[in-house]
Amino acid sequence: MSSFPLFRSLVSLLACSVLIGCASQQKVNAHTENNEKVLAEAAFNYGQFAKAEEQYLRLLAQSPNKLEYQLMLARSQYNQDKKEAAIAKLQHVVLSDDPVAAQASMYLGRYLLSADRVEESITVYELGLSKAILKQTKAQIHNGLGIALLASNLPKARRELSQAVQLAPDNPHYRSNLALSFLQDNKLKQAREAFQPLLSYQHLPVQVELNFALLLLAEGNENQARALLARHLPASEVERDLTLLKDRLSNSGNVL
């Protein structure tokens, strides 16, 4: 009779050992995955996109349902000129209910816009807005959608760009794009007002300063535009770029 309690104890001990073993293995797997994720992120951030692609493929083999890895794999491939493969992956992520779908729409919209697939990019951005929760992501999508709409619907484009500025008022790119949207239909006063807060910044991205040079040209301040370009370009290239900016200004459909 006494052997039964002993048997039950042995069975319980064995089951406990199995459970502990499973838990330990799960911890090991999670630790390994986390290490590989860190390596993948580091490779991407250092511009080692082939290595990042390899790491994300390995991560997806272990966790095929993690769409954040699909997103980063697509970005790694896009940066290696594997553009169609990247776009196809992002199209899958964007249609999902995963929280990362909104972020994926931001990149997919940008990639489609770069490929002159404007209508597709508008659709993607609008879908992304319906899924976006984070303020930063919403601002990025509003900005992208505004740029995509410039050629076909300037009032709506300006509303989207204004939304981006409201959500992220300190982002110089969003203000610069809003200002240039006013330049597109020769509203110089509004363009200057949109740019004005940026003029107190100590450092601005080069592209934003070049956009300001475009406004200066539109206002007839060619010498100021020339001086601004001289801060970033060799003297031999300033006149060439002034000509390019003038051409860009005359072609308002491509001002951004």
PDB file of C-alpha atoms in Angstrom:
ATOM      1  CA  MET A   1       0.000   0.000   0.000  1.00  0.00           C
ATOM      2  CA  SER A   2       2.776   2.419   0.844  1.00  0.00           C
ATOM      3  CA  SER A   3       4.256   2.058  -2.634  1.00  0.00           C
ATOM      4  CA  PHE A   4       1.379   4.025  -4.257  1.00  0.00           C
ATOM      5  CA  PRO A   5       2.132   7.330  -2.529  1.00  0.00           C
ATOM      6  CA  LEU A   6       5.771   6.838  -3.460  1.00  0.00           C
ATOM      7  CA  PHE A   7       4.796   6.152  -7.064  1.00  0.00           C
ATOM      8  CA  ARG A   8       2.614   9.260  -7.181  1.00  0.00           C
ATOM      9  CA  SER A   9       5.472  11.312  -5.759  1.00  0.00           C
ATOM     10  CA  LEU A  10       7.829  10.004  -8.408  1.00  0.00           C
ATOM     11  CA  VAL A  11       5.319  10.810 -11.164  1.00  0.00           C
ATOM     12  CA  SER A  12       4.828  14.336  -9.793  1.00  0.00           C
ATOM     13  CA  LEU A  13       8.570  14.845  -9.542  1.00  0.00           C
ATOM     14  CA  LEU A  14       9.055  13.645 -13.109  1.00  0.00           C
ATOM     15  CA  ALA A  15       6.278  15.934 -14.405  1.00  0.00           C
ATOM     16  CA  CYS A  16       7.795  18.825 -12.506  1.00  0.00           C
ATOM     17  CA  SER A  17      11.193  18.135 -14.024  1.00  0.00           C
ATOM     18  CA  VAL A  18       9.689  18.071 -17.514  1.00  0.00           C
ATOM     19  CA  LEU A  19       7.890  21.388 -16.925  1.00  0.00           C
ATOM     20  CA  ILE A  20      11.023  23.001 -15.518  1.00  0.00           C
ATOM     21  CA  GLY A  21      12.986  21.665 -18.467  1.00  0.00           C
ATOM     22  CA  CYS A  22      10.438  23.145 -20.914  1.00  0.00           C
ATOM     23  CA  ALA A  23      10.481  26.495 -19.132  1.00  0.00           C
ATOM     24  CA  SER A  24      14.266  26.555 -19.152  1.00  0.00           C
ATOM     25  CA  GLN A  25      14.363  25.758 -22.874  1.00  0.00           C
ATOM     26  CA  GLN A  26      11.859  28.534 -23.576  1.00  0.00           C
ATOM     27  CA  LYS A  27      14.064  30.977 -21.708  1.00  0.00           C
ATOM     28  CA  VAL A  28      17.085  29.836 -23.698  1.00  0.00           C
ATOM     29  CA  ASN A  29      15.173  30.220 -26.977  1.00  0.00           C
ATOM     30  CA  ALA A  30      13.896  33.668 -26.009  1.00  0.00           C
ATOM     31  CA  HIS A  31      17.403  34.756 -24.993  1.00  0.00           C
ATOM     32  CA  THR A  32      18.855  33.474 -28.280  1.00  0.00           C
ATOM     33  CA  GLU A  33      16.165  35.236 -30.301  1.00  0.00           C
ATOM     34  CA  ASN A  34      16.717  38.482 -28.435  1.00  0.00           C
ATOM     35  CA  ASN A  35      20.468  38.309 -29.095  1.00  0.00           C
ATOM     36  CA  GLU A  36      19.883  37.707 -32.796  1.00  0.00           C
ATOM     37  CA  LYS A  37      17.407  40.584 -32.904  1.00  0.00           C
ATOM     38  CA  VAL A  38      19.991  42.921 -31.375  1.00  0.00           C
ATOM     39  CA  LEU A  39      22.562  41.791 -33.944  1.00  0.00           C
ATOM     40  CA  ALA A  40      20.084  42.316 -36.785  1.00  0.00           C
ATOM     41  CA  GLU A  41      19.196  45.818 -35.593  1.00  0.00           C
ATOM     42  CA  ALA A  42      22.863  46.725 -35.196  1.00  0.00           C
ATOM     43  CA  ALA A  43      23.675  45.494 -38.706  1.00  0.00           C
ATOM     44  CA  PHE A  44      20.816  47.546 -40.162  1.00  0.00           C
ATOM     45  CA  ASN A  45      21.730  50.690 -38.219  1.00  0.00           C
ATOM     46  CA  TYR A  46      25.348  50.436 -39.406  1.00  0.00           C
ATOM     47  CA  GLY A  47      24.231  50.079 -43.009  1.00  0.00           C
ATOM     48  CA  GLN A  48      25.229  46.412 -43.267  1.00  0.00           C
ATOM     49  CA  PHE A  49      22.015  45.557 -45.061  1.00  0.00           C
ATOM     50  CA  ALA A  50      23.056  42.171 -46.479  1.00  0.00           C
ATOM     51  CA  LYS A  51      24.019  41.028 -43.001  1.00  0.00           C
ATOM     52  CA  ALA A  52      20.776  42.433 -41.588  1.00  0.00           C
ATOM     53  CA  GLU A  53      18.799  40.559 -44.251  1.00  0.00           C
ATOM     54  CA  GLU A  54      20.551  37.326 -43.277  1.00  0.00           C
ATOM     55  CA  GLN A  55      19.784  37.912 -39.593  1.00  0.00           C
ATOM     56  CA  TYR A  56      16.107  38.689 -40.197  1.00  0.00           C
ATOM     57  CA  LEU A  57      15.703  35.608 -42.382  1.00  0.00           C
ATOM     58  CA  ARG A  58      17.106  33.569 -39.506  1.00  0.00           C
ATOM     59  CA  LEU A  59      14.719  35.232 -37.054  1.00  0.00           C
ATOM     60  CA  LEU A  60      11.751  34.562 -39.331  1.00  0.00           C
ATOM     61  CA  ALA A  61      12.710  30.901 -39.572  1.00  0.00           C
ATOM     62  CA  GLN A  62      12.337  30.753 -35.797  1.00  0.00           C
ATOM     63  CA  SER A  63       9.320  33.079 -35.487  1.00  0.00           C
ATOM     64  CA  PRO A  64       7.509  33.213 -38.857  1.00  0.00           C
ATOM     65  CA  ASN A  65       4.491  35.067 -37.440  1.00  0.00           C
ATOM     66  CA  LYS A  66       6.418  38.093 -36.172  1.00  0.00           C
ATOM     67  CA  LEU A  67       5.608  40.742 -38.752  1.00  0.00           C
ATOM     68  CA  GLU A  68       8.107  43.195 -37.273  1.00  0.00           C
ATOM     69  CA  TYR A  69      10.795  40.913 -38.706  1.00  0.00           C
ATOM     70  CA  GLN A  70       9.066  40.953 -42.104  1.00  0.00           C
ATOM     71  CA  LEU A  71       9.062  44.757 -41.962  1.00  0.00           C
ATOM     72  CA  MET A  72      12.767  44.959 -41.170  1.00  0.00           C
ATOM     73  CA  LEU A  73      13.596  42.285 -43.741  1.00  0.00           C
ATOM     74  CA  ALA A  74      11.778  44.363 -46.362  1.00  0.00           C
ATOM     75  CA  ARG A  75      13.675  47.514 -45.358  1.00  0.00           C
ATOM     76  CA  SER A  76      16.975  45.620 -45.503  1.00  0.00           C
ATOM     77  CA  GLN A  77      16.153  44.349 -48.984  1.00  0.00           C
ATOM     78  CA  TYR A  78      15.000  47.748 -50.240  1.00  0.00           C
ATOM     79  CA  ASN A  79      18.334  49.236 -49.232  1.00  0.00           C
ATOM     80  CA  GLN A  80      20.035  46.614 -51.401  1.00  0.00           C
ATOM     81  CA  ASP A  81      17.904  47.594 -54.427  1.00  0.00           C
ATOM     82  CA  LYS A  82      15.706  44.520 -54.009  1.00  0.00           C
ATOM     83  CA  LYS A  83      12.797  46.902 -54.337  1.00  0.00           C
ATOM     84  CA  GLU A  84      10.047  44.661 -55.673  1.00  0.00           C
ATOM     85  CA  ALA A  85      10.748  41.978 -53.074  1.00  0.00           C
ATOM     86  CA  ALA A  86      10.596  44.619 -50.345  1.00  0.00           C
ATOM     87  CA  ILE A  87       7.343  46.090 -51.651  1.00  0.00           C
ATOM     88  CA  ALA A  88       5.717  42.643 -51.842  1.00  0.00           C
ATOM     89  CA  LYS A  89       6.603  41.896 -48.214  1.00  0.00           C
ATOM     90  CA  LEU A  90       5.333  45.253 -46.992  1.00  0.00           C
ATOM     91  CA  GLN A  91       2.054  44.821 -48.865  1.00  0.00           C
ATOM     92  CA  HIS A  92       1.478  41.664 -46.817  1.00  0.00           C
ATOM     93  CA  VAL A  93       2.304  43.415 -43.521  1.00  0.00           C
ATOM     94  CA  VAL A  94       0.144  46.471 -44.272  1.00  0.00           C
ATOM     95  CA  LEU A  95      -2.967  44.330 -44.706  1.00  0.00           C
ATOM     96  CA  SER A  96      -2.529  42.642 -41.328  1.00  0.00           C
ATOM     97  CA  ASP A  97      -4.113  43.551 -38.005  1.00  0.00           C
ATOM     98  CA  ASP A  98      -0.709  43.670 -36.342  1.00  0.00           C
ATOM     99  CA  PRO A  99       0.258  46.977 -34.658  1.00  0.00           C
ATOM    100  CA  VAL A 100       3.263  47.175 -36.976  1.00  0.00           C
ATOM    101  CA  ALA A 101       0.947  47.532 -40.013  1.00  0.00           C
ATOM    102  CA  ALA A 102       0.758  51.325 -39.671  1.00  0.00           C
ATOM    103  CA  GLN A 103       4.539  51.652 -39.607  1.00  0.00           C
ATOM    104  CA  ALA A 104       4.787  49.348 -42.616  1.00  0.00           C
ATOM    105  CA  SER A 105       2.362  51.596 -44.536  1.00  0.00           C
ATOM    106  CA  MET A 106       4.682  54.531 -43.924  1.00  0.00           C
ATOM    107  CA  TYR A 107       7.597  52.759 -45.614  1.00  0.00           C
ATOM    108  CA  LEU A 108       5.503  51.152 -48.339  1.00  0.00           C
ATOM    109  CA  GLY A 109       3.908  54.501 -49.221  1.00  0.00           C
ATOM    110  CA  ARG A 110       7.355  56.077 -49.436  1.00  0.00           C
ATOM    111  CA  TYR A 111       8.723  53.284 -51.637  1.00  0.00           C
ATOM    112  CA  LEU A 112       5.719  53.390 -53.976  1.00  0.00           C
ATOM    113  CA  LEU A 113       5.990  57.168 -54.248  1.00  0.00           C
ATOM    114  CA  SER A 114       9.680  56.865 -55.150  1.00  0.00           C
ATOM    115  CA  ALA A 115       8.653  54.471 -57.927  1.00  0.00           C
ATOM    116  CA  ASP A 116       6.064  57.001 -59.229  1.00  0.00           C
ATOM    117  CA  ARG A 117       3.225  54.678 -58.205  1.00  0.00           C
ATOM    118  CA  VAL A 118       1.409  57.655 -56.746  1.00  0.00           C
ATOM    119  CA  GLU A 119      -2.161  56.344 -56.621  1.00  0.00           C
ATOM    120  CA  GLU A 120      -1.014  53.173 -54.894  1.00  0.00           C
ATOM    121  CA  SER A 121       0.945  55.193 -52.368  1.00  0.00           C
ATOM    122  CA  ILE A 122      -2.122  57.318 -51.571  1.00  0.00           C
ATOM    123  CA  THR A 123      -4.185  54.183 -50.926  1.00  0.00           C
ATOM    124  CA  VAL A 124      -1.488  52.740 -48.681  1.00  0.00           C
ATOM    125  CA  TYR A 125      -1.062  55.952 -46.689  1.00  0.00           C
ATOM    126  CA  GLU A 126      -4.814  56.250 -46.148  1.00  0.00           C
ATOM    127  CA  LEU A 127      -4.969  52.654 -44.953  1.00  0.00           C
ATOM    128  CA  GLY A 128      -2.059  53.326 -42.614  1.00  0.00           C
ATOM    129  CA  LEU A 129      -3.806  56.334 -41.096  1.00  0.00           C
ATOM    130  CA  SER A 130      -6.791  54.172 -40.216  1.00  0.00           C
ATOM    131  CA  LYS A 131      -4.469  51.882 -38.236  1.00  0.00           C
ATOM    132  CA  ALA A 132      -1.997  54.344 -36.739  1.00  0.00           C
ATOM    133  CA  ILE A 133      -2.017  54.856 -32.971  1.00  0.00           C
ATOM    134  CA  LEU A 134       1.321  56.467 -32.159  1.00  0.00           C
ATOM    135  CA  LYS A 135       1.493  60.234 -32.715  1.00  0.00           C
ATOM    136  CA  GLN A 136       4.889  59.989 -34.437  1.00  0.00           C
ATOM    137  CA  THR A 137       3.639  57.399 -36.912  1.00  0.00           C
ATOM    138  CA  LYS A 138       0.501  59.421 -37.632  1.00  0.00           C
ATOM    139  CA  ALA A 139       2.612  62.504 -38.332  1.00  0.00           C
ATOM    140  CA  GLN A 140       4.877  60.598 -40.717  1.00  0.00           C
ATOM    141  CA  ILE A 141       1.914  59.164 -42.609  1.00  0.00           C
ATOM    142  CA  HIS A 142       0.143  62.544 -42.855  1.00  0.00           C
ATOM    143  CA  ASN A 143       3.358  64.017 -44.262  1.00  0.00           C
ATOM    144  CA  GLY A 144       3.763  61.222 -46.801  1.00  0.00           C
ATOM    145  CA  LEU A 145       0.109  61.416 -47.846  1.00  0.00           C
ATOM    146  CA  GLY A 146       0.371  65.176 -48.237  1.00  0.00           C
ATOM    147  CA  ILE A 147       3.337  64.841 -50.576  1.00  0.00           C
ATOM    148  CA  ALA A 148       1.578  62.100 -52.566  1.00  0.00           C
ATOM    149  CA  LEU A 149      -1.511  64.307 -53.042  1.00  0.00           C
ATOM    150  CA  LEU A 150       0.320  67.455 -54.183  1.00  0.00           C
ATOM    151  CA  ALA A 151      -0.084  66.860 -57.894  1.00  0.00           C
ATOM    152  CA  SER A 152      -3.750  65.840 -57.786  1.00  0.00           C
ATOM    153  CA  ASN A 153      -5.391  67.568 -54.831  1.00  0.00           C
ATOM    154  CA  LEU A 154      -3.457  70.532 -53.452  1.00  0.00           C
ATOM    155  CA  PRO A 155      -6.027  71.622 -50.804  1.00  0.00           C
ATOM    156  CA  LYS A 156      -6.203  68.102 -49.340  1.00  0.00           C
ATOM    157  CA  ALA A 157      -2.418  67.784 -49.574  1.00  0.00           C
ATOM    158  CA  ARG A 158      -2.042  70.969 -47.560  1.00  0.00           C
ATOM    159  CA  ARG A 159      -4.487  69.710 -44.929  1.00  0.00           C
ATOM    160  CA  GLU A 160      -2.470  66.520 -44.542  1.00  0.00           C
ATOM    161  CA  LEU A 161       0.803  68.439 -44.251  1.00  0.00           C
ATOM    162  CA  SER A 162      -0.795  70.776 -41.700  1.00  0.00           C
ATOM    163  CA  GLN A 163      -1.846  67.730 -39.675  1.00  0.00           C
ATOM    164  CA  ALA A 164       1.743  66.491 -39.707  1.00  0.00           C
ATOM    165  CA  VAL A 165       2.962  69.867 -38.406  1.00  0.00           C
ATOM    166  CA  GLN A 166       0.301  69.926 -35.675  1.00  0.00           C
ATOM    167  CA  LEU A 167       1.332  66.485 -34.476  1.00  0.00           C
ATOM    168  CA  ALA A 168       5.079  67.210 -34.658  1.00  0.00           C
ATOM    169  CA  PRO A 169       5.553  71.006 -34.678  1.00  0.00           C
ATOM    170  CA  ASP A 170       9.322  70.777 -34.159  1.00  0.00           C
ATOM    171  CA  ASN A 171       9.965  68.575 -37.197  1.00  0.00           C
ATOM    172  CA  PRO A 172      11.669  70.811 -39.785  1.00  0.00           C
ATOM    173  CA  HIS A 173      10.853  68.534 -42.726  1.00  0.00           C
ATOM    174  CA  TYR A 174       7.108  68.740 -42.134  1.00  0.00           C
ATOM    175  CA  ARG A 175       7.160  72.542 -41.888  1.00  0.00           C
ATOM    176  CA  SER A 176       9.363  72.762 -44.943  1.00  0.00           C
ATOM    177  CA  ASN A 177       6.995  70.592 -46.969  1.00  0.00           C
ATOM    178  CA  LEU A 178       3.996  72.646 -45.826  1.00  0.00           C
ATOM    179  CA  ALA A 179       5.787  75.835 -46.852  1.00  0.00           C
ATOM    180  CA  LEU A 180       6.588  74.437 -50.264  1.00  0.00           C
ATOM    181  CA  SER A 181       2.955  73.419 -50.726  1.00  0.00           C
ATOM    182  CA  PHE A 182       2.116  77.133 -50.486  1.00  0.00           C
ATOM    183  CA  LEU A 183       4.856  77.905 -52.980  1.00  0.00           C
ATOM    184  CA  GLN A 184       3.215  75.503 -55.391  1.00  0.00           C
ATOM    185  CA  ASP A 185       0.378  77.978 -55.977  1.00  0.00           C
ATOM    186  CA  ASN A 186       2.501  81.101 -55.367  1.00  0.00           C
ATOM    187  CA  LYS A 187       1.248  81.885 -51.841  1.00  0.00           C
ATOM    188  CA  LEU A 188       4.523  83.409 -50.738  1.00  0.00           C
ATOM    189  CA  LYS A 189       3.226  85.027 -47.547  1.00  0.00           C
ATOM    190  CA  GLN A 190       1.850  81.726 -46.220  1.00  0.00           C
ATOM    191  CA  ALA A 191       5.018  79.924 -47.300  1.00  0.00           C
ATOM    192  CA  ARG A 192       7.143  82.412 -45.353  1.00  0.00           C
ATOM    193  CA  GLU A 193       4.882  82.059 -42.281  1.00  0.00           C
ATOM    194  CA  ALA A 194       5.223  78.264 -42.394  1.00  0.00           C
ATOM    195  CA  PHE A 195       9.011  78.517 -42.642  1.00  0.00           C
ATOM    196  CA  GLN A 196       9.387  81.282 -40.049  1.00  0.00           C
ATOM    197  CA  PRO A 197       9.660  79.085 -36.896  1.00  0.00           C
ATOM    198  CA  LEU A 198      12.540  77.196 -38.514  1.00  0.00           C
ATOM    199  CA  LEU A 199      14.662  80.305 -38.856  1.00  0.00           C
ATOM    200  CA  SER A 200      15.424  80.290 -35.128  1.00  0.00           C
ATOM    201  CA  TYR A 201      16.860  76.741 -35.268  1.00  0.00           C
ATOM    202  CA  GLN A 202      20.630  76.538 -34.830  1.00  0.00           C
ATOM    203  CA  HIS A 203      20.932  73.576 -37.190  1.00  0.00           C
ATOM    204  CA  LEU A 204      18.625  72.521 -39.999  1.00  0.00           C
ATOM    205  CA  PRO A 205      18.855  69.528 -42.356  1.00  0.00           C
ATOM    206  CA  VAL A 206      20.516  70.439 -45.632  1.00  0.00           C
ATOM    207  CA  GLN A 207      17.372  69.616 -47.622  1.00  0.00           C
ATOM    208  CA  VAL A 208      15.327  72.009 -45.499  1.00  0.00           C
ATOM    209  CA  GLU A 209      17.839  74.816 -46.073  1.00  0.00           C
ATOM    210  CA  LEU A 210      17.776  74.116 -49.800  1.00  0.00           C
ATOM    211  CA  ASN A 211      13.994  74.370 -49.663  1.00  0.00           C
ATOM    212  CA  PHE A 212      14.362  77.724 -47.915  1.00  0.00           C
ATOM    213  CA  ALA A 213      16.643  78.807 -50.745  1.00  0.00           C
ATOM    214  CA  LEU A 214      13.757  77.959 -53.071  1.00  0.00           C
ATOM    215  CA  LEU A 215      11.495  80.326 -51.104  1.00  0.00           C
ATOM    216  CA  LEU A 216      14.153  83.058 -51.231  1.00  0.00           C
ATOM    217  CA  LEU A 217      14.300  82.701 -54.997  1.00  0.00           C
ATOM    218  CA  ALA A 218      10.511  82.904 -55.246  1.00  0.00           C
ATOM    219  CA  GLU A 219      10.644  86.101 -53.176  1.00  0.00           C
ATOM    220  CA  GLY A 220      13.248  87.542 -55.534  1.00  0.00           C
ATOM    221  CA  ASN A 221      16.102  87.279 -53.022  1.00  0.00           C
ATOM    222  CA  GLU A 222      18.581  85.565 -55.306  1.00  0.00           C
ATOM    223  CA  ASN A 223      21.659  86.850 -53.490  1.00  0.00           C
ATOM    224  CA  GLN A 224      20.423  85.461 -50.168  1.00  0.00           C
ATOM    225  CA  ALA A 225      19.646  82.162 -51.856  1.00  0.00           C
ATOM    226  CA  ARG A 226      23.155  82.119 -53.321  1.00  0.00           C
ATOM    227  CA  ALA A 227      24.705  82.817 -49.889  1.00  0.00           C
ATOM    228  CA  LEU A 228      22.658  79.987 -48.356  1.00  0.00           C
ATOM    229  CA  LEU A 229      23.759  77.537 -51.034  1.00  0.00           C
ATOM    230  CA  ALA A 230      27.388  78.580 -50.505  1.00  0.00           C
ATOM    231  CA  ARG A 231      27.181  77.230 -46.948  1.00  0.00           C
ATOM    232  CA  HIS A 232      26.735  73.702 -48.309  1.00  0.00           C
ATOM    233  CA  LEU A 233      28.281  73.661 -51.776  1.00  0.00           C
ATOM    234  CA  PRO A 234      31.648  74.466 -53.361  1.00  0.00           C
ATOM    235  CA  ALA A 235      31.644  77.806 -55.159  1.00  0.00           C
ATOM    236  CA  SER A 236      31.865  76.022 -58.512  1.00  0.00           C
ATOM    237  CA  GLU A 237      28.527  74.283 -57.849  1.00  0.00           C
ATOM    238  CA  VAL A 238      26.493  77.173 -56.440  1.00  0.00           C
ATOM    239  CA  GLU A 239      25.484  78.683 -59.785  1.00  0.00           C
ATOM    240  CA  ARG A 240      24.636  75.266 -61.166  1.00  0.00           C
ATOM    241  CA  ASP A 241      22.358  74.543 -58.205  1.00  0.00           C
ATOM    242  CA  LEU A 242      20.767  77.980 -58.410  1.00  0.00           C
ATOM    243  CA  THR A 243      19.783  77.115 -61.961  1.00  0.00           C
ATOM    244  CA  LEU A 244      18.383  73.783 -60.816  1.00  0.00           C
ATOM    245  CA  LEU A 245      16.358  75.487 -58.079  1.00  0.00           C
ATOM    246  CA  LYS A 246      14.989  78.009 -60.564  1.00  0.00           C
ATOM    247  CA  ASP A 247      13.924  75.165 -62.839  1.00  0.00           C
ATOM    248  CA  ARG A 248      12.337  73.424 -59.863  1.00  0.00           C
ATOM    249  CA  LEU A 249      10.481  76.605 -58.946  1.00  0.00           C
ATOM    250  CA  SER A 250       9.149  77.039 -62.471  1.00  0.00           C
ATOM    251  CA  ASN A 251       7.942  73.425 -62.481  1.00  0.00           C
ATOM    252  CA  SER A 252       5.523  73.777 -59.548  1.00  0.00           C
ATOM    253  CA  GLY A 253       4.168  70.259 -59.947  1.00  0.00           C
ATOM    254  CA  ASN A 254       7.525  68.931 -58.797  1.00  0.00           C
ATOM    255  CA  VAL A 255       8.355  71.520 -56.159  1.00  0.00           C
ATOM    256  CA  LEU A 256       8.686  68.855 -53.464  1.00  0.00           C
TER     257      LEU A 256
END
